[in-house]
Coordinates of C-alpha atoms in Angstrom, one line a residue:
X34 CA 14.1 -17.1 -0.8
X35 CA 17.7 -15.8 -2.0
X36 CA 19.4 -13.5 0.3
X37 CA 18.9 -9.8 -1.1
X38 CA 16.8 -10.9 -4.1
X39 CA 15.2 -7.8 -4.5
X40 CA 18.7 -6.2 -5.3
X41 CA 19.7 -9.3 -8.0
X42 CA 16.4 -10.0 -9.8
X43 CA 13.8 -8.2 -11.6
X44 CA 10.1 -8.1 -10.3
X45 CA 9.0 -10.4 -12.9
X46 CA 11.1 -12.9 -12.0
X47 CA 10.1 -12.8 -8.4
X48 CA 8.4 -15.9 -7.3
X49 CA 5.1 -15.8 -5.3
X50 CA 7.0 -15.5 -2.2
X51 CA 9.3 -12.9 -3.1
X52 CA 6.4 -10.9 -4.6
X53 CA 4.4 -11.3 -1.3
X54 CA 7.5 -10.8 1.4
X55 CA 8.3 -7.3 -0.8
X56 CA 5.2 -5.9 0.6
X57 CA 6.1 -3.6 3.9
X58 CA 2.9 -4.2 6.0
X59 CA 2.3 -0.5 6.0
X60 CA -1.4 -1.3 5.5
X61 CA -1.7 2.0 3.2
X62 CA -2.9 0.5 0.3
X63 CA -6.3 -0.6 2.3
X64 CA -6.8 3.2 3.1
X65 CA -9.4 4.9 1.0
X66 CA -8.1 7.2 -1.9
X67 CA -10.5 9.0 -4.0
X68 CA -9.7 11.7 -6.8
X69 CA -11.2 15.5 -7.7
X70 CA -10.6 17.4 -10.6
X71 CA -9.6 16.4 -13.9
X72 CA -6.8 17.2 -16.3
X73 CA -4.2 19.5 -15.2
X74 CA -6.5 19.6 -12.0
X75 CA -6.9 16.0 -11.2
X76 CA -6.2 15.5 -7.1
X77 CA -5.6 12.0 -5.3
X78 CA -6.5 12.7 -1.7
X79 CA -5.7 9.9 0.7
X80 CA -7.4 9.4 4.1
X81 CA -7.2 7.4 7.2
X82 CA -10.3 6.1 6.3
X83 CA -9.7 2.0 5.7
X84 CA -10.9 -1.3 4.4
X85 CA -12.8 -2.8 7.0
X86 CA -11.3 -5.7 7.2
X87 CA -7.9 -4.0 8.1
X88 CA -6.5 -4.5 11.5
X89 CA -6.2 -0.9 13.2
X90 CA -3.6 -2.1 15.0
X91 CA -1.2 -4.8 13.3
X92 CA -2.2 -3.2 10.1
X93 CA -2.7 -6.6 8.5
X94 CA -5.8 -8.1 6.3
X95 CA -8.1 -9.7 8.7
X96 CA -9.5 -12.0 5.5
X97 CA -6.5 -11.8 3.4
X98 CA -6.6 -15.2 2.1
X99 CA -10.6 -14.4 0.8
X100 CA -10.0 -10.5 0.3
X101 CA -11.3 -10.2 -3.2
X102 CA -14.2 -12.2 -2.1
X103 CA -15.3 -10.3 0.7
X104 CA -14.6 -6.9 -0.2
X105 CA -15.5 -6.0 -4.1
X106 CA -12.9 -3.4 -4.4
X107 CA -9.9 -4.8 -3.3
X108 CA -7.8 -4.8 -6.5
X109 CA -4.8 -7.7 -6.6
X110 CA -1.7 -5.8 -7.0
X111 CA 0.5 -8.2 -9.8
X112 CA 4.1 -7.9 -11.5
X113 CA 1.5 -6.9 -14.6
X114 CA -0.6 -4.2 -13.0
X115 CA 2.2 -2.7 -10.8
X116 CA 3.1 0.4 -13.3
X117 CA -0.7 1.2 -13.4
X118 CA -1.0 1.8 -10.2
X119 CA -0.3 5.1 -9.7
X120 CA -2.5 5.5 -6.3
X121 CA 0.2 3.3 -4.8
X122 CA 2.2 5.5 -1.7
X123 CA 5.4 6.6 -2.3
X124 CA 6.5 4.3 0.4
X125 CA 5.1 1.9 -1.4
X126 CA 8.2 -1.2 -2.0
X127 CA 6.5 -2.4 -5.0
X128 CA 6.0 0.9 -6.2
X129 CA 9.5 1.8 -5.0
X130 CA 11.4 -1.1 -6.8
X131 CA 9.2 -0.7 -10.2
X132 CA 10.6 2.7 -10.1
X133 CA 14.5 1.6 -10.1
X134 CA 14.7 2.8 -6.4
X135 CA 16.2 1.1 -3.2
X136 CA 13.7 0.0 0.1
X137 CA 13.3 2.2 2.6
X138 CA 15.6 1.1 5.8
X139 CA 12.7 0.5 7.5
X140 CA 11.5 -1.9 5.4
X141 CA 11.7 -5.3 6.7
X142 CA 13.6 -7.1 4.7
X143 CA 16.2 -4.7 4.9
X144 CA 16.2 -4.4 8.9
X145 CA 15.5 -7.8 9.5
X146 CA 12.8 -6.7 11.9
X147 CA 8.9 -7.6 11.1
X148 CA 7.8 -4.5 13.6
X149 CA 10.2 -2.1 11.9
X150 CA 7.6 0.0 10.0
X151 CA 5.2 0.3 12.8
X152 CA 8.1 1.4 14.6
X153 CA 9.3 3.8 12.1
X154 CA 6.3 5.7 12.2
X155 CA 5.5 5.0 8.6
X156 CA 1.8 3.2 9.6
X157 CA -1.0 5.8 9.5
X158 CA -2.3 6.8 13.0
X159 CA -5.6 7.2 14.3
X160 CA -7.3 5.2 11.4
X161 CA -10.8 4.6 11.3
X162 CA -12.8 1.4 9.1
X163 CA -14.9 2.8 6.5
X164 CA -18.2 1.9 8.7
X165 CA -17.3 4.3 11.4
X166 CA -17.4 7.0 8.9
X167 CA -19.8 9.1 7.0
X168 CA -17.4 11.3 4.4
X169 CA -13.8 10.2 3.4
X170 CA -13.2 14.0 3.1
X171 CA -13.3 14.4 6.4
X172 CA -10.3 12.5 7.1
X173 CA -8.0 13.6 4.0
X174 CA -4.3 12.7 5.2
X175 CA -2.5 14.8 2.5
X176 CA -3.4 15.5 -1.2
X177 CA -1.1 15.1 -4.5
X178 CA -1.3 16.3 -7.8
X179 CA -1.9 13.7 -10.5
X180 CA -3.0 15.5 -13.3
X181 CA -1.1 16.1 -16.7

């Protein structure tokens, strides 16, 4: 991979490599979302409820190479779909760098450090797998508005 190739290239233009060393390791987007309301109400609530087949603690797939095999609603993030994703964190890098904005320091391909985002805090704590868990609501992280 080029040095810094986030900075020089667009997204589309990212190999498969690229595409897959932009993503943080934060885990978040294998923590359950779910939405309430509608319209100028609409709600995306995210939880520490995740995937089962996230690791709690290195905050990695556990069956990442058979994911959208073994768990029906694990959606493949692609240079197409990117901009629809809206339930992507803030944090997100891909959702970060479709936006025109920089990656976080923490990120690791601007610290040089694989561990830097679990040591930055920016994992979510205390998660708990989706079997060990009777109602999401219960376990609501924080709340955003996404209605129009």
């Amino acid at each position: 991979m080029e040095q810094n190739f986030w900075q020089t290239k667009l997204m589309k233009d990212f190999t498969e490599a690229e595409w897959e060393a932009v993503c943080d390791g934060c885990g978040k987007c294998c923590y359950r979302k779910y939405i309430t309301g509608s319209g100028k109400r609409e709600k995306l609530h995210y939880t520490k409820v995740s995937c089962d087949f996230l690791n709690l603690k290195t905050n990695r797939c556990m069956v990442y190479d058979t994911r959208f095999e073994d768990c029906a609603d694990c959606e493949k993030l692609t240079k197409e779909n990117v901009s629809s994703c809206s339930w992507l964190p803030e944090t997100c890098a891909y959702r970060l760098l479709h936006e025109g904005k920089p990656l976080a320091q923490w990120h690791p391909l601007v610290s040089g450090n694989t561990d830097s985002v679990r040591l930055s805090g920016m994992c979510i704590q205390d998660g708990i797998h989706e079997k060990d868990c009777d109602d999401w609501q219960d376990y609501v992280l924080y709340t955003e508005k996404c209605g129009k």
